[in-house]
mmCIF file of C-alpha atoms in Angstrom:
data_model
loop_
_atom_site.group_PDB
_atom_site.id
_atom_site.type_symbol
_atom_site.label_atom_id
_atom_site.label_comp_id
_atom_site.label_asym_id
_atom_site.label_seq_id
_atom_site.Cartn_x
_atom_site.Cartn_y
_atom_site.Cartn_z
ATOM 1 C CA MET K 27 6.827 119.051 -87.177
ATOM 2 C CA ALA K 28 6.871 120.694 -83.774
ATOM 3 C CA ASP K 29 9.426 123.407 -83.119
ATOM 4 C CA ASP K 30 11.069 124.055 -79.769
ATOM 5 C CA GLY K 31 10.781 127.799 -80.271
ATOM 6 C CA SER K 32 11.486 130.539 -77.814
ATOM 7 C CA LYS K 33 11.516 129.172 -74.272
ATOM 8 C CA THR K 34 9.509 132.210 -73.176
ATOM 9 C CA ALA K 35 6.579 131.084 -75.365
ATOM 10 C CA PHE K 36 4.690 128.656 -73.142
ATOM 11 C CA GLY K 37 1.474 126.872 -73.973
ATOM 12 C CA THR K 38 -0.367 123.615 -73.491
ATOM 13 C CA CYS K 39 -0.334 120.678 -75.878
ATOM 14 C CA SER K 40 -3.416 120.775 -78.096
ATOM 15 C CA ARG K 41 -3.709 116.998 -77.740
ATOM 16 C CA CYS K 42 -2.916 116.107 -74.120
ATOM 17 C CA GLN K 43 -2.862 119.555 -72.421
ATOM 18 C CA ARG K 44 0.660 119.154 -71.026
ATOM 19 C CA PRO K 45 2.773 122.328 -70.683
ATOM 20 C CA THR K 46 5.188 122.788 -73.621
ATOM 21 C CA THR K 47 7.112 125.334 -75.653
ATOM 22 C CA ASN K 48 6.963 123.369 -78.931
ATOM 23 C CA ARG K 49 4.805 124.962 -81.616
ATOM 24 C CA CYS K 50 3.525 123.796 -84.992
ATOM 25 C CA ILE K 51 5.884 125.498 -87.416
ATOM 26 C CA GLY K 52 3.551 124.906 -90.357
ATOM 27 C CA CYS K 53 1.162 127.657 -89.259
ATOM 28 C CA LEU K 54 3.394 129.610 -86.881
ATOM 29 C CA GLU K 55 3.469 133.381 -87.489
ATOM 30 C CA ALA K 56 0.925 133.334 -90.312
ATOM 31 C CA PRO K 57 -0.373 136.808 -91.329
ATOM 32 C CA VAL K 58 -3.598 137.965 -89.684
ATOM 33 C CA TYR K 59 -6.713 138.067 -91.879
ATOM 34 C CA GLY K 60 -9.936 139.766 -90.817
ATOM 35 C CA GLU K 61 -10.839 139.867 -87.152
ATOM 36 C CA GLY K 62 -9.192 136.584 -86.209
ATOM 37 C CA VAL K 63 -5.795 136.366 -84.532
ATOM 38 C CA SER K 64 -3.478 133.475 -85.377
ATOM 39 C CA GLU K 65 -2.641 131.930 -82.018
ATOM 40 C CA PRO K 66 0.213 129.391 -82.067
ATOM 41 C CA THR K 67 -0.698 125.725 -81.767
ATOM 42 C CA PHE K 68 1.419 123.833 -79.213
ATOM 43 C CA TYR K 69 2.381 120.150 -79.077
ATOM 44 C CA CYS K 70 4.481 118.355 -76.519
ATOM 45 C CA SER K 71 5.703 115.769 -79.035
ATOM 46 C CA GLN K 72 5.416 114.564 -82.613
ATOM 47 C CA VAL K 73 3.219 111.744 -81.333
ATOM 48 C CA CYS K 74 0.604 114.207 -80.094
ATOM 49 C CA GLN K 75 0.982 116.341 -83.203
ATOM 50 C CA LYS K 76 0.295 113.414 -85.528
ATOM 51 C CA ALA K 77 -2.608 112.240 -83.380
ATOM 52 C CA ASP K 78 -4.174 115.716 -83.539
ATOM 53 C CA TRP K 79 -3.668 116.230 -87.267
ATOM 54 C CA GLY K 80 -7.230 115.290 -88.201
ATOM 55 C CA ARG K 81 -8.532 118.184 -86.098
ATOM 56 C CA HIS K 82 -5.759 120.676 -86.845
ATOM 57 C CA LYS K 83 -5.318 119.989 -90.580
ATOM 58 C CA SER K 84 -7.938 122.348 -92.013
ATOM 59 C CA GLY K 85 -6.942 125.388 -89.970
ATOM 60 C CA CYS K 86 -3.245 124.683 -90.352
ATOM 61 C CA ARG K 87 -3.404 124.484 -94.139
ATOM 62 C CA LYS K 88 -5.336 127.750 -94.331
ATOM 63 C CA LEU K 89 -2.673 129.469 -92.237
ATOM 64 C CA GLN K 90 0.096 127.809 -94.240
ATOM 65 C CA ALA K 91 -1.379 129.277 -97.428
ATOM 66 C CA ARG K 92 -1.333 132.747 -95.880
ATOM 67 C CA LYS K 93 2.203 132.256 -94.681
ATOM 68 C CA THR K 94 3.379 131.106 -98.105
ATOM 69 C CA LEU K 95 1.663 134.075 -99.760
ATOM 70 C CA GLY K 96 3.402 136.383 -97.299
ATOM 71 C CA ARG K 97 6.761 134.871 -98.183
ATOM 72 C CA ALA K 98 6.009 135.187 -101.904
ATOM 73 C CA ALA K 99 5.108 138.868 -101.455
ATOM 74 C CA VAL K 100 8.351 139.512 -99.575
ATOM 75 C CA LEU K 101 10.364 137.728 -102.275
ATOM 76 C CA LEU K 102 8.623 139.563 -105.138
ATOM 77 C CA GLN K 103 9.297 142.879 -103.435
ATOM 78 C CA ALA K 104 12.956 141.948 -102.931
ATOM 79 C CA ILE K 105 13.208 140.974 -106.608
ATOM 80 C CA ILE K 106 12.012 144.373 -107.837
ATOM 81 C CA TYR K 107 14.338 146.088 -105.352
ATOM 82 C CA ARG K 108 17.296 144.138 -106.774
ATOM 83 C CA ILE K 109 16.276 144.850 -110.358
ATOM 84 C CA ARG K 110 16.023 148.567 -109.722
ATOM 85 C CA LEU K 111 19.331 148.606 -107.869
ATOM 86 C CA HIS K 112 20.977 147.429 -111.094
ATOM 87 C CA ALA K 113 18.619 148.929 -113.707
ATOM 88 C CA SER K 114 17.160 152.187 -112.463
ATOM 89 C CA PRO K 115 15.642 154.786 -114.819
ATOM 90 C CA LEU K 116 15.764 157.448 -112.071
ATOM 91 C CA ARG K 117 18.328 160.253 -112.073
ATOM 92 C CA PHE K 118 18.674 162.627 -109.108
ATOM 93 C CA LYS K 119 21.443 163.922 -106.851
ATOM 94 C CA SER K 120 20.210 163.393 -103.292
ATOM 95 C CA ALA K 121 17.228 162.426 -101.117
ATOM 96 C CA ARG K 122 16.031 163.757 -97.783
ATOM 97 C CA ILE K 123 12.949 163.430 -95.568
ATOM 98 C CA GLU K 124 11.199 166.274 -93.790
ATOM 99 C CA GLY K 125 8.249 165.009 -91.793
ATOM 100 C CA SER K 126 6.135 162.902 -94.145
ATOM 101 C CA ILE K 127 7.607 164.393 -97.341
ATOM 102 C CA MET K 128 10.642 162.983 -99.154
ATOM 103 C CA PHE K 129 12.496 165.371 -101.462
ATOM 104 C CA LEU K 130 14.491 164.198 -104.468
ATOM 105 C CA ASP K 131 16.893 166.990 -105.402
ATOM 106 C CA GLY K 132 18.280 167.441 -108.908
ATOM 107 C CA PHE K 133 15.681 165.134 -110.429
ATOM 108 C CA GLN K 134 15.963 164.685 -114.216
ATOM 109 C CA ILE K 135 12.892 163.854 -116.273
ATOM 110 C CA SER K 136 15.039 162.089 -118.875
ATOM 111 C CA GLY K 137 18.620 160.865 -118.646
ATOM 112 C CA LEU K 138 21.524 162.743 -120.206
ATOM 113 C CA ASP K 139 22.958 159.510 -121.600
ATOM 114 C CA THR K 140 21.057 158.903 -124.831
ATOM 115 C CA GLU K 141 22.544 155.408 -125.247
ATOM 116 C CA ARG K 142 21.707 154.006 -121.824
ATOM 117 C CA HIS K 143 18.562 154.768 -119.842
ATOM 118 C CA LEU K 144 18.882 151.977 -117.253
ATOM 119 C CA LYS K 145 21.859 152.273 -114.911
ATOM 120 C CA PRO K 146 22.864 151.049 -111.447
ATOM 121 C CA PHE K 147 21.273 153.075 -108.671
ATOM 122 C CA SER K 148 23.988 155.633 -107.941
ATOM 123 C CA VAL K 149 22.773 157.774 -105.036
ATOM 124 C CA CYS K 150 24.430 156.638 -101.815
ATOM 125 C CA LEU K 151 21.792 156.323 -99.080
ATOM 126 C CA GLY K 152 23.777 153.903 -96.890
ATOM 127 C CA ASP K 153 21.750 151.455 -94.821
ATOM 128 C CA ASN K 154 18.837 153.872 -94.398
ATOM 129 C CA ARG K 155 16.006 151.662 -95.679
ATOM 130 C CA SER K 156 13.403 154.344 -94.934
ATOM 131 C CA LEU K 157 15.101 156.425 -97.643
ATOM 132 C CA LEU K 158 16.300 153.702 -100.002
ATOM 133 C CA GLU K 159 13.165 151.577 -100.452
ATOM 134 C CA PRO K 160 10.704 154.386 -101.338
ATOM 135 C CA VAL K 161 13.188 155.895 -103.806
ATOM 136 C CA LEU K 162 13.998 152.548 -105.433
ATOM 137 C CA VAL K 163 10.386 151.983 -106.461
ATOM 138 C CA TYR K 164 9.329 155.598 -107.052
ATOM 139 C CA MET K 165 7.096 155.725 -110.142
ATOM 140 C CA GLY K 166 7.797 152.021 -110.600
ATOM 141 C CA CYS K 167 4.524 150.163 -109.999
ATOM 142 C CA MET K 168 3.806 149.578 -113.693
ATOM 143 C CA GLU K 169 7.423 148.720 -114.444
ATOM 144 C CA ALA K 170 7.409 146.224 -111.564
ATOM 145 C CA MET K 171 4.432 144.399 -113.052
ATOM 146 C CA MET K 172 6.232 144.096 -116.368
ATOM 147 C CA TYR K 173 9.364 142.626 -114.771
ATOM 148 C CA LEU K 174 7.537 140.420 -112.249
ATOM 149 C CA TYR K 175 4.916 138.804 -114.515
ATOM 150 C CA VAL K 176 6.635 135.409 -114.867
ATOM 151 C CA PHE K 177 7.953 135.474 -111.295
ATOM 152 C CA VAL K 178 4.375 135.983 -110.053
ATOM 153 C CA LYS K 179 3.097 133.056 -112.131
ATOM 154 C CA GLU K 180 5.868 130.787 -110.872
ATOM 155 C CA LEU K 181 5.399 131.723 -107.213
ATOM 156 C CA LEU K 182 1.616 132.136 -106.921
ATOM 157 C CA ALA K 183 -0.089 129.951 -109.551
ATOM 158 C CA GLU K 184 -0.351 126.852 -107.328
ATOM 159 C CA LEU K 185 -1.391 128.912 -104.323
ATOM 160 C CA CYS K 186 -4.091 131.170 -105.789
ATOM 161 C CA SER K 187 -7.343 130.633 -107.654
ATOM 162 C CA LYS K 188 -7.112 134.101 -109.216
ATOM 163 C CA ILE K 189 -4.410 136.770 -109.614
ATOM 164 C CA GLU K 190 -5.418 140.184 -110.958
ATOM 165 C CA GLU K 191 -3.665 143.450 -111.752
ATOM 166 C CA VAL K 192 -5.650 146.277 -110.199
ATOM 167 C CA ASN K 193 -5.210 150.023 -110.620
ATOM 168 C CA VAL K 194 -6.307 152.058 -107.605
ATOM 169 C CA SER K 195 -6.171 155.632 -106.363
ATOM 170 C CA VAL K 196 -4.061 155.849 -103.200
ATOM 171 C CA ASN K 197 -5.334 158.637 -100.984
ATOM 172 C CA ASN K 198 -3.977 157.882 -97.507
ATOM 173 C CA GLN K 199 -0.266 158.304 -98.129
ATOM 174 C CA LYS K 200 1.976 158.005 -95.090
ATOM 175 C CA LEU K 201 4.839 159.253 -97.261
ATOM 176 C CA ARG K 202 4.778 161.547 -100.276
ATOM 177 C CA ILE K 203 7.640 162.200 -102.663
ATOM 178 C CA SER K 204 8.369 165.659 -104.062
ATOM 179 C CA VAL K 205 10.860 166.083 -106.915
ATOM 180 C CA ILE K 206 12.956 169.188 -107.455
ATOM 181 C CA LEU K 207 14.263 169.693 -110.975
ATOM 182 C CA PRO K 208 17.748 171.086 -111.735
ATOM 183 C CA SER K 209 15.952 174.312 -112.723
ATOM 184 C CA GLY K 210 14.588 174.593 -109.186
ATOM 185 C CA HIS K 211 10.987 173.858 -110.178
ATOM 186 C CA GLN K 212 9.309 171.554 -107.693
ATOM 187 C CA PHE K 213 6.680 168.912 -108.371
ATOM 188 C CA ASP K 214 4.624 168.613 -105.216
ATOM 189 C CA PRO K 215 2.931 165.270 -104.548
ATOM 190 C CA PRO K 216 -0.865 165.258 -104.851
ATOM 191 C CA GLU K 217 -3.231 163.951 -102.209
ATOM 192 C CA THR K 218 -4.284 161.100 -104.494
ATOM 193 C CA PHE K 219 -2.024 158.999 -106.718
ATOM 194 C CA PHE K 220 -2.646 156.238 -109.257
ATOM 195 C CA HIS K 221 -1.057 152.918 -108.281
ATOM 196 C CA ASN K 222 -0.981 149.289 -109.489
ATOM 197 C CA VAL K 223 -1.133 146.260 -107.178
ATOM 198 C CA TYR K 224 -1.886 142.551 -107.420
ATOM 199 C CA ARG K 225 -5.138 141.228 -106.000
ATOM 200 C CA ALA K 226 -4.509 137.599 -105.071
ATOM 201 C CA THR K 227 -7.368 135.258 -104.166
ATOM 202 C CA LEU K 228 -6.177 132.196 -102.282
ATOM 203 C CA LYS K 229 -7.832 128.857 -102.964
ATOM 204 C CA ASN K 230 -9.410 129.089 -99.498
ATOM 205 C CA GLY K 231 -11.252 132.250 -100.632
ATOM 206 C CA GLU K 232 -9.183 134.871 -98.800
ATOM 207 C CA ILE K 233 -8.414 137.984 -100.881
ATOM 208 C CA TRP K 234 -5.122 139.823 -100.407
ATOM 209 C CA ALA K 235 -3.319 142.841 -101.842
ATOM 210 C CA VAL K 236 0.262 142.161 -102.913
ATOM 211 C CA ASP K 237 1.904 145.575 -103.213
ATOM 212 C CA THR K 238 5.581 145.325 -104.127
ATOM 213 C CA THR K 239 6.041 149.090 -104.632
ATOM 214 C CA GLY K 240 3.963 150.511 -101.792
ATOM 215 C CA ALA K 241 7.056 151.802 -99.965
ATOM 216 C CA GLN K 242 6.879 154.958 -102.100
ATOM 217 C CA TYR K 243 3.671 155.823 -100.225
ATOM 218 C CA GLY K 244 4.968 154.786 -96.798
ATOM 219 C CA TYR K 245 3.656 151.204 -96.928
ATOM 220 C CA PRO K 246 6.722 148.928 -97.003
ATOM 221 C CA ASP K 247 4.801 145.751 -96.032
ATOM 222 C CA PRO K 248 4.035 144.021 -99.364
ATOM 223 C CA LEU K 249 1.049 142.008 -98.072
ATOM 224 C CA CYS K 250 -2.282 143.278 -96.779
ATOM 225 C CA PRO K 251 -5.815 141.835 -96.611
ATOM 226 C CA TRP K 252 -7.726 143.354 -99.522
ATOM 227 C CA ARG K 253 -10.466 144.745 -97.301
ATOM 228 C CA ASP K 254 -7.903 146.540 -95.140
ATOM 229 C CA PHE K 255 -6.131 147.803 -98.264
ATOM 230 C CA GLU K 256 -9.354 149.349 -99.558
ATOM 231 C CA GLN K 257 -10.253 150.871 -96.184
ATOM 232 C CA ASP K 258 -6.834 152.214 -95.205
ATOM 233 C CA ARG K 259 -5.032 153.063 -98.447
ATOM 234 C CA SER K 260 -7.277 153.237 -101.501
ATOM 235 C CA CYS K 261 -10.221 155.520 -102.140
ATOM 236 C CA LYS K 262 -11.090 154.251 -105.599
ATOM 237 C CA LEU K 263 -10.673 151.166 -107.774
ATOM 238 C CA ASN K 264 -9.991 152.331 -111.331
ATOM 239 C CA ARG K 265 -9.277 149.171 -113.334
ATOM 240 C CA GLU K 266 -9.331 145.393 -112.829
ATOM 241 C CA CYS K 267 -7.402 143.245 -115.309
ATOM 242 C CA GLU K 268 -6.077 139.740 -115.631
ATOM 243 C CA LEU K 269 -2.464 138.937 -114.824
ATOM 244 C CA GLY K 270 -0.187 140.067 -117.661
ATOM 245 C CA TYR K 271 -2.359 142.940 -118.906
ATOM 246 C CA ILE K 272 0.172 145.641 -118.043
ATOM 247 C CA ARG K 273 3.067 143.795 -119.668
ATOM 248 C CA HIS K 274 1.234 142.804 -122.832
ATOM 249 C CA GLN K 275 -1.098 145.771 -123.333
ATOM 250 C CA VAL K 276 -0.366 148.915 -121.334
ATOM 251 C CA TYR K 277 3.424 148.926 -121.417
ATOM 252 C CA GLN K 278 3.517 148.131 -125.134
ATOM 253 C CA SER K 279 1.525 151.267 -125.906
ATOM 254 C CA TYR K 280 4.040 153.483 -124.064
ATOM 255 C CA GLY K 281 6.643 152.820 -126.756
ATOM 256 C CA MET K 282 4.337 154.248 -129.393
ATOM 257 C CA PHE K 283 4.834 157.893 -128.352
ATOM 258 C CA PRO K 284 6.964 160.203 -130.573
ATOM 259 C CA VAL K 285 9.513 160.898 -127.802
ATOM 260 C CA ARG K 286 12.958 159.336 -128.043
ATOM 261 C CA HIS K 287 13.696 158.667 -124.368
ATOM 262 C CA ILE K 288 10.268 157.052 -123.896
ATOM 263 C CA VAL K 289 10.813 154.759 -126.884
ATOM 264 C CA ALA K 290 14.370 153.965 -125.764
ATOM 265 C CA GLN K 291 13.354 153.171 -122.187
ATOM 266 C CA ARG K 292 10.593 150.841 -123.316
ATOM 267 C CA ILE K 293 12.922 148.924 -125.630
ATOM 268 C CA GLU K 294 15.687 148.641 -123.003
ATOM 269 C CA LYS K 295 13.246 147.475 -120.329
ATOM 270 C CA GLU K 296 11.679 144.951 -122.697
ATOM 271 C CA GLU K 297 15.101 143.501 -123.528
ATOM 272 C CA LEU K 298 15.996 143.217 -119.840
ATOM 273 C CA THR K 299 12.597 141.622 -119.127
ATOM 274 C CA LYS K 300 13.105 139.020 -121.859
ATOM 275 C CA ALA K 301 16.617 138.253 -120.603
ATOM 276 C CA LEU K 302 15.327 137.832 -117.035
ATOM 277 C CA ASP K 303 12.512 135.556 -118.197
ATOM 278 C CA GLU K 304 15.069 133.315 -119.862
ATOM 279 C CA LYS K 305 17.032 133.063 -116.606
ATOM 280 C CA ILE K 306 14.068 132.000 -114.454
ATOM 281 C CA PRO K 307 14.395 128.262 -115.325
ATOM 282 C CA VAL K 308 18.100 128.510 -114.464
ATOM 283 C CA LEU K 309 17.259 130.106 -111.110
ATOM 284 C CA ALA K 310 14.566 127.495 -110.466
ATOM 285 C CA GLN K 311 17.006 124.663 -111.223
ATOM 286 C CA GLU K 312 19.065 125.746 -108.242
ATOM 287 C CA HIS K 313 16.000 125.072 -106.076
ATOM 288 C CA GLY K 314 14.899 121.662 -107.341
ATOM 289 C CA GLY K 315 13.384 122.863 -110.607
ATOM 290 C CA LYS K 316 10.490 124.865 -109.108
ATOM 291 C CA LEU K 317 10.853 128.490 -108.090
ATOM 292 C CA ASN K 318 8.174 128.235 -105.411
ATOM 293 C CA ALA K 319 10.379 125.733 -103.562
ATOM 294 C CA VAL K 320 12.141 128.829 -102.196
ATOM 295 C CA LEU K 321 8.999 129.479 -100.118
ATOM 296 C CA LYS K 322 9.029 126.139 -98.291
ATOM 297 C CA GLY K 323 10.322 125.093 -94.877
ATOM 298 C CA SER K 324 10.905 126.833 -91.579
ATOM 299 C CA ASN K 325 11.390 130.578 -91.303
ATOM 300 C CA ALA K 326 15.146 130.068 -91.074
ATOM 301 C CA ALA K 327 15.122 127.792 -94.137
ATOM 302 C CA PHE K 328 13.084 130.322 -96.099
ATOM 303 C CA GLU K 329 15.408 133.193 -95.191
ATOM 304 C CA GLN K 330 18.409 131.148 -96.261
ATOM 305 C CA ALA K 331 16.793 130.093 -99.561
ATOM 306 C CA LYS K 332 15.594 133.642 -100.238
ATOM 307 C CA ASP K 333 19.031 135.153 -99.673
ATOM 308 C CA LYS K 334 20.637 132.501 -101.892
ATOM 309 C CA PHE K 335 18.086 133.140 -104.647
ATOM 310 C CA LEU K 336 18.571 136.921 -104.491
ATOM 311 C CA ASP K 337 22.341 136.558 -104.633
ATOM 312 C CA GLU K 338 21.979 134.354 -107.721
ATOM 313 C CA LEU K 339 19.560 136.852 -109.275
ATOM 314 C CA GLU K 340 21.991 139.686 -108.611
ATOM 315 C CA ASP K 341 24.810 137.786 -110.323
ATOM 316 C CA HIS K 342 22.600 137.271 -113.371
ATOM 317 C CA LEU K 343 21.555 140.943 -113.368
ATOM 318 C CA ARG K 344 25.174 142.096 -113.470
ATOM 319 C CA THR K 345 25.883 139.776 -116.395
ATOM 320 C CA LEU K 346 22.694 140.698 -118.266
ATOM 321 C CA MET K 347 23.237 144.438 -117.881
ATOM 322 C CA ALA K 348 26.805 144.127 -119.191
ATOM 323 C CA LYS K 349 25.536 142.207 -122.244
ATOM 324 C CA LEU K 350 22.724 144.675 -122.927
ATOM 325 C CA TYR K 351 25.132 147.589 -123.193
ATOM 326 C CA THR K 352 27.988 146.294 -125.284
ATOM 327 C CA PRO K 353 28.862 148.622 -128.209
ATOM 328 C CA GLU K 354 27.292 146.142 -130.640
ATOM 329 C CA GLN K 355 24.024 145.993 -128.711
ATOM 330 C CA ILE K 356 23.885 149.776 -128.350
ATOM 331 C CA THR K 357 24.376 150.230 -132.110
ATOM 332 C CA ARG K 358 21.694 147.648 -132.909
ATOM 333 C CA ARG K 359 19.265 149.130 -130.384
ATOM 334 C CA ASN K 360 19.792 152.713 -131.594
ATOM 335 C CA LYS K 361 18.765 151.663 -135.097
ATOM 336 C CA GLU K 362 15.626 150.030 -133.689
ATOM 337 C CA ILE K 363 14.856 153.131 -131.610
ATOM 338 C CA GLU K 364 15.240 155.483 -134.574
ATOM 339 C CA CYS K 365 13.090 153.249 -136.747
ATOM 340 C CA GLN K 366 10.323 153.091 -134.126
ATOM 341 C CA LEU K 367 10.591 156.830 -133.456
ATOM 342 C CA SER K 368 10.257 157.687 -137.151
ATOM 343 C CA GLU K 369 7.190 155.478 -137.377
ATOM 344 C CA ASN K 370 5.667 157.095 -134.297
ATOM 345 C CA MET K 371 6.311 160.644 -135.524
ATOM 346 C CA ALA K 372 4.691 159.893 -138.869
ATOM 347 C CA ASP K 373 1.436 158.895 -137.172
ATOM 348 C CA PRO K 374 -0.664 161.884 -135.916
ATOM 349 C CA GLU K 375 -2.732 159.531 -133.764
ATOM 350 C CA ARG K 376 0.328 158.784 -131.649
ATOM 351 C CA GLN K 377 0.824 162.477 -130.920
ATOM 352 C CA LYS K 378 -2.774 162.579 -129.722
ATOM 353 C CA GLN K 379 -2.046 159.550 -127.522
ATOM 354 C CA LEU K 380 1.006 161.338 -126.111
ATOM 355 C CA ASP K 381 -1.069 164.413 -125.317
ATOM 356 C CA GLY K 382 -3.563 162.193 -123.531
ATOM 357 C CA MET K 383 -0.786 160.492 -121.564
ATOM 358 C CA ILE K 384 0.617 163.897 -120.530
ATOM 359 C CA ARG K 385 -2.796 164.991 -119.272
ATOM 360 C CA PHE K 386 -3.185 161.686 -117.425
ATOM 361 C CA THR K 387 0.276 162.042 -115.841
ATOM 362 C CA ALA K 388 -0.387 165.644 -114.879
ATOM 363 C CA SER K 389 -3.542 164.563 -113.058
ATOM 364 C CA ALA K 390 -1.516 161.901 -111.223
ATOM 365 C CA ILE K 391 1.570 163.857 -110.168
ATOM 366 C CA GLY K 392 0.270 167.392 -109.831
ATOM 367 C CA THR K 393 1.561 170.625 -111.308
ATOM 368 C CA ALA K 394 5.113 171.969 -111.131
ATOM 369 C CA ALA K 395 5.405 174.741 -108.617
ATOM 370 C CA GLY K 396 6.109 178.043 -110.294
ATOM 371 C CA SER K 397 5.296 176.830 -113.777
#
């Protein structure tokens, strides 16, 4: 369909060359890939648009795929933002930016509440998205991949020929986050940081980075051509895995350490993940039975569907969080945590694994100032 867009956007009909402001909305505003620039295609009428479809079809569908991927990336990023607004493991008192450094004051390594490690995000940052978004996803790239696994399959499976989970070293950080402990010790951000992103290969062969947690490094746009991502953000590719590896392999191993708050966080996050997975068919039913239907239509239609979906997700999150932390669930979970912790502490190999994880983390986040 042709769209009578902004009257200041003039062009000539691709079929008959008449002046017009109507543009093909199927490929309008598609993300740029490589050296090419996506110029709008104009039509004076639906008659000319249909007559020109044989010529325009191939290019239009390629741009539509990019556009749909861009919408999926935006939605996935918004999903993890909503999840962390209601289930954040982070505890600190305030945030501030000085130049390209963000400081989190009063940062706690582990929560004081031993019965609940996931809580609503409590630091009031108002409408300042430049503060809120980086803090929401700080140290959350692996957690995001655990939560988003099924959402990614639902939104991208029909669009992509391959979806991978890739660990990279980010060396060109536009923003770095420094944490200051209650003791006054400061963890300064290193020049290079480990980070997990999706590498999505469209069926037309284009390769893109989908980075839902890049805001913590000053990259809030969740979609970037893979080549540009490698050139501008990443200095090293550390690991390439199939979709689901972090949820099913890496994150499982984190609960094996002989540290109570680590075990408790893993169990709480797994229970929330399972509860969210069970709600995805319910959310999809509101959009015709397929979650990727949210990505269809004009820009205005997409924005409306996205906002409706996120509101529904938020309602479910409130309900799920309340159910996860009833007295009965807390009692049941504490028994499971103690059982797992006892098993972990009895195994010397798990202490060795913890020591290795501490060394790995130290190499990723630097050394505490003054320690």
